[in-house]
Amino acid sequence: MVEQEKKVEKALVRMLWNLGCESYKFVSPNCRGVPDRLFITEEGRVFFAELKTIKGRLSSLQEIQIKKLKELKQEVYVIYGMEGVRKFVEDFQNNRLSGTEIGRAVQ
């Protein structure tokens, strides 16, 4: 069965909601390429997540927007597939988030 990005996103939102996070679909009509989701934790931590299927790739515009957010000292994660979602949530729960790409080896 082929993974759909929508299902990957829905799983992450549900899992983080169960941990007390608010999630907002991040849509910016005048600024394409922004990450899919904005999350806010109960402690006030804010981070962005771009969701991809395991074979998905960032567009050059997405890479530019992620770079800009990081330059502004924002947390941005690119999460690949359902396994990536599970790993991200586990690392989130254990306060072990360190990389920006989760769920597949960085090339």
PDB file of N, CA, C and O in Angstrom, residues 30-99:
ATOM      1  N   ASN A  30       0.522  34.178   0.164  1.00  0.00           N
ATOM      2  CA  ASN A  30       1.501  35.030  -0.510  1.00  0.00           C
ATOM      3  C   ASN A  30       2.933  34.544  -0.362  1.00  0.00           C
ATOM      4  O   ASN A  30       3.857  35.213  -0.797  1.00  0.00           O
ATOM      5  N   CYS A  31       3.095  33.383   0.254  1.00  0.00           N
ATOM      6  CA  CYS A  31       4.443  32.873   0.509  1.00  0.00           C
ATOM      7  C   CYS A  31       4.427  31.347   0.392  1.00  0.00           C
ATOM      8  O   CYS A  31       4.237  30.636   1.370  1.00  0.00           O
ATOM      9  N   ARG A  32       4.614  30.868  -0.811  1.00  0.00           N
ATOM     10  CA  ARG A  32       4.548  29.425  -1.043  1.00  0.00           C
ATOM     11  C   ARG A  32       5.772  28.721  -0.483  1.00  0.00           C
ATOM     12  O   ARG A  32       6.814  29.305  -0.289  1.00  0.00           O
ATOM     13  N   GLY A  33       5.606  27.417  -0.201  1.00  0.00           N
ATOM     14  CA  GLY A  33       6.716  26.585   0.237  1.00  0.00           C
ATOM     15  C   GLY A  33       6.908  26.501   1.736  1.00  0.00           C
ATOM     16  O   GLY A  33       7.861  25.889   2.199  1.00  0.00           O
ATOM     17  N   VAL A  34       6.002  27.125   2.506  1.00  0.00           N
ATOM     18  CA  VAL A  34       6.127  27.061   3.961  1.00  0.00           C
ATOM     19  C   VAL A  34       5.788  25.655   4.452  1.00  0.00           C
ATOM     20  O   VAL A  34       5.066  24.915   3.786  1.00  0.00           O
ATOM     21  N   PRO A  35       6.290  25.253   5.630  1.00  0.00           N
ATOM     22  CA  PRO A  35       5.987  23.914   6.153  1.00  0.00           C
ATOM     23  C   PRO A  35       4.494  23.684   6.342  1.00  0.00           C
ATOM     24  O   PRO A  35       3.713  24.633   6.501  1.00  0.00           O
ATOM     25  N   ASP A  36       4.097  22.401   6.351  1.00  0.00           N
ATOM     26  CA  ASP A  36       2.692  22.007   6.445  1.00  0.00           C
ATOM     27  C   ASP A  36       2.024  22.416   7.751  1.00  0.00           C
ATOM     28  O   ASP A  36       0.869  22.823   7.763  1.00  0.00           O
ATOM     29  N   ARG A  37       2.726  22.248   8.860  1.00  0.00           N
ATOM     30  CA  ARG A  37       2.104  22.380  10.176  1.00  0.00           C
ATOM     31  C   ARG A  37       2.934  23.236  11.123  1.00  0.00           C
ATOM     32  O   ARG A  37       4.161  23.240  11.070  1.00  0.00           O
ATOM     33  N   LEU A  38       2.205  23.912  11.998  1.00  0.00           N
ATOM     34  CA  LEU A  38       2.773  24.674  13.091  1.00  0.00           C
ATOM     35  C   LEU A  38       2.235  24.044  14.372  1.00  0.00           C
ATOM     36  O   LEU A  38       1.023  23.839  14.497  1.00  0.00           O
ATOM     37  N   PHE A  39       3.118  23.696  15.288  1.00  0.00           N
ATOM     38  CA  PHE A  39       2.718  23.066  16.549  1.00  0.00           C
ATOM     39  C   PHE A  39       3.111  23.952  17.717  1.00  0.00           C
ATOM     40  O   PHE A  39       4.169  24.587  17.698  1.00  0.00           O
ATOM     41  N   ILE A  40       2.258  23.966  18.749  1.00  0.00           N
ATOM     42  CA  ILE A  40       2.540  24.692  19.977  1.00  0.00           C
ATOM     43  C   ILE A  40       2.300  23.727  21.141  1.00  0.00           C
ATOM     44  O   ILE A  40       1.232  23.134  21.248  1.00  0.00           O
ATOM     45  N   THR A  41       3.307  23.593  21.986  1.00  0.00           N
ATOM     46  CA  THR A  41       3.193  22.675  23.118  1.00  0.00           C
ATOM     47  C   THR A  41       2.580  23.400  24.318  1.00  0.00           C
ATOM     48  O   THR A  41       2.509  24.638  24.352  1.00  0.00           O
ATOM     49  N   GLU A  42       2.185  22.633  25.316  1.00  0.00           N
ATOM     50  CA  GLU A  42       1.646  23.206  26.555  1.00  0.00           C
ATOM     51  C   GLU A  42       2.672  24.098  27.252  1.00  0.00           C
ATOM     52  O   GLU A  42       2.312  25.022  27.972  1.00  0.00           O
ATOM     53  N   GLU A  43       3.957  23.825  27.025  1.00  0.00           N
ATOM     54  CA  GLU A  43       5.027  24.601  27.651  1.00  0.00           C
ATOM     55  C   GLU A  43       5.361  25.859  26.859  1.00  0.00           C
ATOM     56  O   GLU A  43       6.233  26.626  27.242  1.00  0.00           O
ATOM     57  N   GLY A  44       4.713  26.051  25.714  1.00  0.00           N
ATOM     58  CA  GLY A  44       4.953  27.237  24.901  1.00  0.00           C
ATOM     59  C   GLY A  44       5.988  27.063  23.803  1.00  0.00           C
ATOM     60  O   GLY A  44       6.327  28.017  23.111  1.00  0.00           O
ATOM     61  N   ARG A  45       6.482  25.870  23.622  1.00  0.00           N
ATOM     62  CA  ARG A  45       7.428  25.594  22.546  1.00  0.00           C
ATOM     63  C   ARG A  45       6.680  25.611  21.214  1.00  0.00           C
ATOM     64  O   ARG A  45       5.578  25.068  21.105  1.00  0.00           O
ATOM     65  N   VAL A  46       7.282  26.227  20.208  1.00  0.00           N
ATOM     66  CA  VAL A  46       6.674  26.315  18.881  1.00  0.00           C
ATOM     67  C   VAL A  46       7.629  25.686  17.880  1.00  0.00           C
ATOM     68  O   VAL A  46       8.834  25.943  17.915  1.00  0.00           O
ATOM     69  N   PHE A  47       7.090  24.852  16.992  1.00  0.00           N
ATOM     70  CA  PHE A  47       7.924  24.287  15.931  1.00  0.00           C
ATOM     71  C   PHE A  47       7.091  24.010  14.688  1.00  0.00           C
ATOM     72  O   PHE A  47       5.875  23.917  14.740  1.00  0.00           O
ATOM     73  N   PHE A  48       7.779  23.932  13.577  1.00  0.00           N
ATOM     74  CA  PHE A  48       7.169  23.673  12.279  1.00  0.00           C
ATOM     75  C   PHE A  48       7.499  22.261  11.833  1.00  0.00           C
ATOM     76  O   PHE A  48       8.575  21.744  12.137  1.00  0.00           O
ATOM     77  N   ALA A  49       6.588  21.652  11.081  1.00  0.00           N
ATOM     78  CA  ALA A  49       6.832  20.316  10.531  1.00  0.00           C
ATOM     79  C   ALA A  49       6.385  20.268   9.077  1.00  0.00           C
ATOM     80  O   ALA A  49       5.286  20.713   8.745  1.00  0.00           O
ATOM     81  N   GLU A  50       7.243  19.739   8.250  1.00  0.00           N
ATOM     82  CA  GLU A  50       6.915  19.450   6.851  1.00  0.00           C
ATOM     83  C   GLU A  50       6.823  17.936   6.749  1.00  0.00           C
ATOM     84  O   GLU A  50       7.748  17.225   7.142  1.00  0.00           O
ATOM     85  N   LEU A  51       5.697  17.446   6.268  1.00  0.00           N
ATOM     86  CA  LEU A  51       5.459  16.009   6.180  1.00  0.00           C
ATOM     87  C   LEU A  51       5.604  15.527   4.748  1.00  0.00           C
ATOM     88  O   LEU A  51       5.105  16.163   3.818  1.00  0.00           O
ATOM     89  N   LYS A  52       6.271  14.389   4.596  1.00  0.00           N
ATOM     90  CA  LYS A  52       6.475  13.773   3.281  1.00  0.00           C
ATOM     91  C   LYS A  52       6.239  12.272   3.396  1.00  0.00           C
ATOM     92  O   LYS A  52       6.385  11.697   4.475  1.00  0.00           O
ATOM     93  N   THR A  53       5.909  11.671   2.278  1.00  0.00           N
ATOM     94  CA  THR A  53       5.909  10.213   2.245  1.00  0.00           C
ATOM     95  C   THR A  53       7.361   9.775   2.309  1.00  0.00           C
ATOM     96  O   THR A  53       8.277  10.595   2.166  1.00  0.00           O
ATOM     97  N   ILE A  54       7.593   8.510   2.497  1.00  0.00           N
ATOM     98  CA  ILE A  54       8.965   8.010   2.618  1.00  0.00           C
ATOM     99  C   ILE A  54       9.787   8.329   1.358  1.00  0.00           C
ATOM    100  O   ILE A  54      10.991   8.538   1.428  1.00  0.00           O
ATOM    101  N   LYS A  55       9.131   8.420   0.217  1.00  0.00           N
ATOM    102  CA  LYS A  55       9.832   8.724  -1.037  1.00  0.00           C
ATOM    103  C   LYS A  55       9.721  10.189  -1.434  1.00  0.00           C
ATOM    104  O   LYS A  55      10.254  10.601  -2.452  1.00  0.00           O
ATOM    105  N   GLY A  56       9.015  10.978  -0.622  1.00  0.00           N
ATOM    106  CA  GLY A  56       8.805  12.388  -0.948  1.00  0.00           C
ATOM    107  C   GLY A  56      10.092  13.196  -0.917  1.00  0.00           C
ATOM    108  O   GLY A  56      11.078  12.807  -0.298  1.00  0.00           O
ATOM    109  N   ARG A  57      10.065  14.317  -1.613  1.00  0.00           N
ATOM    110  CA  ARG A  57      11.226  15.207  -1.669  1.00  0.00           C
ATOM    111  C   ARG A  57      10.774  16.637  -1.440  1.00  0.00           C
ATOM    112  O   ARG A  57       9.672  17.021  -1.836  1.00  0.00           O
ATOM    113  N   LEU A  58      11.642  17.407  -0.841  1.00  0.00           N
ATOM    114  CA  LEU A  58      11.364  18.831  -0.688  1.00  0.00           C
ATOM    115  C   LEU A  58      11.562  19.529  -2.026  1.00  0.00           C
ATOM    116  O   LEU A  58      12.512  19.218  -2.757  1.00  0.00           O
ATOM    117  N   SER A  59      10.690  20.474  -2.322  1.00  0.00           N
ATOM    118  CA  SER A  59      10.891  21.294  -3.517  1.00  0.00           C
ATOM    119  C   SER A  59      11.973  22.324  -3.179  1.00  0.00           C
ATOM    120  O   SER A  59      12.284  22.573  -2.007  1.00  0.00           O
ATOM    121  N   SER A  60      12.545  22.940  -4.189  1.00  0.00           N
ATOM    122  CA  SER A  60      13.571  23.956  -3.935  1.00  0.00           C
ATOM    123  C   SER A  60      12.976  25.122  -3.150  1.00  0.00           C
ATOM    124  O   SER A  60      13.640  25.702  -2.284  1.00  0.00           O
ATOM    125  N   LEU A  61      11.718  25.455  -3.409  1.00  0.00           N
ATOM    126  CA  LEU A  61      11.051  26.525  -2.668  1.00  0.00           C
ATOM    127  C   LEU A  61      10.884  26.153  -1.193  1.00  0.00           C
ATOM    128  O   LEU A  61      11.090  26.985  -0.297  1.00  0.00           O
ATOM    129  N   GLN A  62      10.544  24.894  -0.917  1.00  0.00           N
ATOM    130  CA  GLN A  62      10.435  24.439   0.475  1.00  0.00           C
ATOM    131  C   GLN A  62      11.792  24.504   1.174  1.00  0.00           C
ATOM    132  O   GLN A  62      11.879  24.908   2.331  1.00  0.00           O
ATOM    133  N   GLU A  63      12.838  24.124   0.481  1.00  0.00           N
ATOM    134  CA  GLU A  63      14.183  24.189   1.059  1.00  0.00           C
ATOM    135  C   GLU A  63      14.549  25.624   1.424  1.00  0.00           C
ATOM    136  O   GLU A  63      15.114  25.872   2.494  1.00  0.00           O
ATOM    137  N   ILE A  64      14.196  26.569   0.567  1.00  0.00           N
ATOM    138  CA  ILE A  64      14.471  27.988   0.826  1.00  0.00           C
ATOM    139  C   ILE A  64      13.702  28.467   2.056  1.00  0.00           C
ATOM    140  O   ILE A  64      14.261  29.130   2.937  1.00  0.00           O
ATOM    141  N   GLN A  65      12.407  28.120   2.127  1.00  0.00           N
ATOM    142  CA  GLN A  65      11.591  28.567   3.262  1.00  0.00           C
ATOM    143  C   GLN A  65      12.076  27.960   4.577  1.00  0.00           C
ATOM    144  O   GLN A  65      12.108  28.639   5.604  1.00  0.00           O
ATOM    145  N   ILE A  66      12.451  26.694   4.549  1.00  0.00           N
ATOM    146  CA  ILE A  66      12.965  26.039   5.758  1.00  0.00           C
ATOM    147  C   ILE A  66      14.265  26.698   6.191  1.00  0.00           C
ATOM    148  O   ILE A  66      14.479  26.963   7.381  1.00  0.00           O
ATOM    149  N   LYS A  67      15.124  26.997   5.247  1.00  0.00           N
ATOM    150  CA  LYS A  67      16.392  27.675   5.559  1.00  0.00           C
ATOM    151  C   LYS A  67      16.120  29.032   6.197  1.00  0.00           C
ATOM    152  O   LYS A  67      16.760  29.406   7.192  1.00  0.00           O
ATOM    153  N   LYS A  68      15.161  29.792   5.659  1.00  0.00           N
ATOM    154  CA  LYS A  68      14.821  31.104   6.235  1.00  0.00           C
ATOM    155  C   LYS A  68      14.323  30.971   7.673  1.00  0.00           C
ATOM    156  O   LYS A  68      14.708  31.746   8.543  1.00  0.00           O
ATOM    157  N   LEU A  69      13.457  29.982   7.920  1.00  0.00           N
ATOM    158  CA  LEU A  69      12.941  29.776   9.272  1.00  0.00           C
ATOM    159  C   LEU A  69      14.064  29.417  10.243  1.00  0.00           C
ATOM    160  O   LEU A  69      14.111  29.904  11.372  1.00  0.00           O
ATOM    161  N   LYS A  70      14.980  28.574   9.791  1.00  0.00           N
ATOM    162  CA  LYS A  70      16.111  28.191  10.649  1.00  0.00           C
ATOM    163  C   LYS A  70      17.015  29.381  10.931  1.00  0.00           C
ATOM    164  O   LYS A  70      17.536  29.520  12.033  1.00  0.00           O
ATOM    165  N   GLU A  71      17.200  30.254   9.944  1.00  0.00           N
ATOM    166  CA  GLU A  71      17.998  31.460  10.153  1.00  0.00           C
ATOM    167  C   GLU A  71      17.349  32.377  11.192  1.00  0.00           C
ATOM    168  O   GLU A  71      18.035  33.145  11.856  1.00  0.00           O
ATOM    169  N   LEU A  72      16.038  32.276  11.326  1.00  0.00           N
ATOM    170  CA  LEU A  72      15.298  33.034  12.336  1.00  0.00           C
ATOM    171  C   LEU A  72      15.216  32.271  13.662  1.00  0.00           C
ATOM    172  O   LEU A  72      14.412  32.589  14.528  1.00  0.00           O
ATOM    173  N   LYS A  73      16.055  31.226  13.779  1.00  0.00           N
ATOM    174  CA  LYS A  73      16.162  30.420  15.002  1.00  0.00           C
ATOM    175  C   LYS A  73      14.891  29.636  15.334  1.00  0.00           C
ATOM    176  O   LYS A  73      14.588  29.382  16.496  1.00  0.00           O
ATOM    177  N   GLN A  74      14.156  29.224  14.299  1.00  0.00           N
ATOM    178  CA  GLN A  74      12.946  28.430  14.493  1.00  0.00           C
ATOM    179  C   GLN A  74      13.272  26.949  14.341  1.00  0.00           C
ATOM    180  O   GLN A  74      14.146  26.573  13.567  1.00  0.00           O
ATOM    181  N   GLU A  75      12.529  26.112  15.081  1.00  0.00           N
ATOM    182  CA  GLU A  75      12.664  24.665  14.942  1.00  0.00           C
ATOM    183  C   GLU A  75      11.824  24.218  13.751  1.00  0.00           C
ATOM    184  O   GLU A  75      10.624  24.512  13.697  1.00  0.00           O
ATOM    185  N   VAL A  76      12.445  23.519  12.822  1.00  0.00           N
ATOM    186  CA  VAL A  76      11.742  23.009  11.651  1.00  0.00           C
ATOM    187  C   VAL A  76      12.164  21.556  11.458  1.00  0.00           C
ATOM    188  O   VAL A  76      13.359  21.253  11.452  1.00  0.00           O
ATOM    189  N   TYR A  77      11.173  20.684  11.303  1.00  0.00           N
ATOM    190  CA  TYR A  77      11.451  19.264  11.101  1.00  0.00           C
ATOM    191  C   TYR A  77      10.814  18.794   9.811  1.00  0.00           C
ATOM    192  O   TYR A  77       9.679  19.150   9.509  1.00  0.00           O
ATOM    193  N   VAL A  78      11.551  17.997   9.066  1.00  0.00           N
ATOM    194  CA  VAL A  78      11.024  17.328   7.877  1.00  0.00           C
ATOM    195  C   VAL A  78      10.877  15.867   8.269  1.00  0.00           C
ATOM    196  O   VAL A  78      11.856  15.217   8.646  1.00  0.00           O
ATOM    197  N   ILE A  79       9.639  15.373   8.206  1.00  0.00           N
ATOM    198  CA  ILE A  79       9.333  14.033   8.701  1.00  0.00           C
ATOM    199  C   ILE A  79       8.857  13.178   7.534  1.00  0.00           C
ATOM    200  O   ILE A  79       7.923  13.548   6.827  1.00  0.00           O
ATOM    201  N   TYR A  80       9.514  12.026   7.364  1.00  0.00           N
ATOM    202  CA  TYR A  80       9.235  11.157   6.230  1.00  0.00           C
ATOM    203  C   TYR A  80       8.503   9.892   6.654  1.00  0.00           C
ATOM    204  O   TYR A  80       9.045   9.072   7.392  1.00  0.00           O
ATOM    205  N   GLY A  81       7.284   9.734   6.185  1.00  0.00           N
ATOM    206  CA  GLY A  81       6.539   8.492   6.353  1.00  0.00           C
ATOM    207  C   GLY A  81       6.060   8.227   7.772  1.00  0.00           C
ATOM    208  O   GLY A  81       6.380   8.952   8.718  1.00  0.00           O
ATOM    209  N   MET A  82       5.278   7.156   7.893  1.00  0.00           N
ATOM    210  CA  MET A  82       4.702   6.785   9.193  1.00  0.00           C
ATOM    211  C   MET A  82       5.786   6.395  10.198  1.00  0.00           C
ATOM    212  O   MET A  82       5.677   6.718  11.373  1.00  0.00           O
ATOM    213  N   GLU A  83       6.826   5.746   9.738  1.00  0.00           N
ATOM    214  CA  GLU A  83       7.924   5.390  10.637  1.00  0.00           C
ATOM    215  C   GLU A  83       8.600   6.651  11.160  1.00  0.00           C
ATOM    216  O   GLU A  83       8.968   6.739  12.332  1.00  0.00           O
ATOM    217  N   GLY A  84       8.744   7.642  10.297  1.00  0.00           N
ATOM    218  CA  GLY A  84       9.299   8.927  10.711  1.00  0.00           C
ATOM    219  C   GLY A  84       8.428   9.611  11.751  1.00  0.00           C
ATOM    220  O   GLY A  84       8.936  10.210  12.703  1.00  0.00           O
ATOM    221  N   VAL A  85       7.104   9.520  11.579  1.00  0.00           N
ATOM    222  CA  VAL A  85       6.170  10.099  12.552  1.00  0.00           C
ATOM    223  C   VAL A  85       6.352   9.410  13.901  1.00  0.00           C
ATOM    224  O   VAL A  85       6.469  10.082  14.935  1.00  0.00           O
ATOM    225  N   ARG A  86       6.396   8.088  13.902  1.00  0.00           N
ATOM    226  CA  ARG A  86       6.565   7.356  15.164  1.00  0.00           C
ATOM    227  C   ARG A  86       7.879   7.735  15.856  1.00  0.00           C
ATOM    228  O   ARG A  86       7.925   7.957  17.058  1.00  0.00           O
ATOM    229  N   LYS A  87       8.951   7.810  15.077  1.00  0.00           N
ATOM    230  CA  LYS A  87      10.266   8.173  15.638  1.00  0.00           C
ATOM    231  C   LYS A  87      10.238   9.606  16.169  1.00  0.00           C
ATOM    232  O   LYS A  87      10.751   9.876  17.263  1.00  0.00           O
ATOM    233  N   PHE A  88       9.643  10.515  15.420  1.00  0.00           N
ATOM    234  CA  PHE A  88       9.563  11.906  15.860  1.00  0.00           C
ATOM    235  C   PHE A  88       8.815  12.011  17.191  1.00  0.00           C
ATOM    236  O   PHE A  88       9.274  12.674  18.115  1.00  0.00           O
ATOM    237  N   VAL A  89       7.665  11.355  17.284  1.00  0.00           N
ATOM    238  CA  VAL A  89       6.858  11.425  18.506  1.00  0.00           C
ATOM    239  C   VAL A  89       7.618  10.805  19.683  1.00  0.00           C
ATOM    240  O   VAL A  89       7.620  11.360  20.783  1.00  0.00           O
ATOM    241  N   GLU A  90       8.282   9.695  19.440  1.00  0.00           N
ATOM    242  CA  GLU A  90       9.077   9.062  20.505  1.00  0.00           C
ATOM    243  C   GLU A  90      10.190  10.004  20.966  1.00  0.00           C
ATOM    244  O   GLU A  90      10.391  10.208  22.167  1.00  0.00           O
ATOM    245  N   ASP A  91      10.905  10.605  20.010  1.00  0.00           N
ATOM    246  CA  ASP A  91      11.983  11.533  20.361  1.00  0.00           C
ATOM    247  C   ASP A  91      11.423  12.779  21.050  1.00  0.00           C
ATOM    248  O   ASP A  91      12.030  13.311  21.980  1.00  0.00           O
ATOM    249  N   PHE A  92      10.264  13.244  20.608  1.00  0.00           N
ATOM    250  CA  PHE A  92       9.603  14.394  21.217  1.00  0.00           C
ATOM    251  C   PHE A  92       9.270  14.092  22.686  1.00  0.00           C
ATOM    252  O   PHE A  92       9.555  14.890  23.572  1.00  0.00           O
ATOM    253  N   GLN A  93       8.676  12.931  22.921  1.00  0.00           N
ATOM    254  CA  GLN A  93       8.298  12.540  24.289  1.00  0.00           C
ATOM    255  C   GLN A  93       9.513  12.437  25.199  1.00  0.00           C
ATOM    256  O   GLN A  93       9.430  12.741  26.382  1.00  0.00           O
ATOM    257  N   ASN A  94      10.619  11.992  24.655  1.00  0.00           N
ATOM    258  CA  ASN A  94      11.833  11.780  25.440  1.00  0.00           C
ATOM    259  C   ASN A  94      12.802  12.956  25.347  1.00  0.00           C
ATOM    260  O   ASN A  94      13.956  12.833  25.758  1.00  0.00           O
ATOM    261  N   ASN A  95      12.329  14.064  24.771  1.00  0.00           N
ATOM    262  CA  ASN A  95      13.130  15.285  24.643  1.00  0.00           C
ATOM    263  C   ASN A  95      14.469  15.016  23.959  1.00  0.00           C
ATOM    264  O   ASN A  95      15.509  15.474  24.408  1.00  0.00           O
ATOM    265  N   ARG A  96      14.405  14.248  22.857  1.00  0.00           N
ATOM    266  CA  ARG A  96      15.629  13.876  22.133  1.00  0.00           C
ATOM    267  C   ARG A  96      15.645  14.390  20.703  1.00  0.00           C
ATOM    268  O   ARG A  96      16.334  13.818  19.865  1.00  0.00           O
ATOM    269  N   LEU A  97      14.895  15.407  20.400  1.00  0.00           N
ATOM    270  CA  LEU A  97      14.902  15.911  19.027  1.00  0.00           C
ATOM    271  C   LEU A  97      16.221  16.601  18.748  1.00  0.00           C
ATOM    272  O   LEU A  97      16.609  17.513  19.449  1.00  0.00           O
ATOM    273  N   SER A  98      16.911  16.134  17.707  1.00  0.00           N
ATOM    274  CA  SER A  98      18.209  16.727  17.410  1.00  0.00           C
ATOM    275  C   SER A  98      18.373  17.048  15.932  1.00  0.00           C
ATOM    276  O   SER A  98      18.989  18.033  15.581  1.00  0.00           O
ATOM    277  N   GLY A  99      17.848  16.212  15.076  1.00  0.00           N
ATOM    278  CA  GLY A  99      18.027  16.440  13.651  1.00  0.00           C
ATOM    279  C   GLY A  99      16.837  17.153  13.058  1.00  0.00           C
ATOM    280  O   GLY A  99      15.856  17.436  13.736  1.00  0.00           O
TER     281      GLY A  99
END
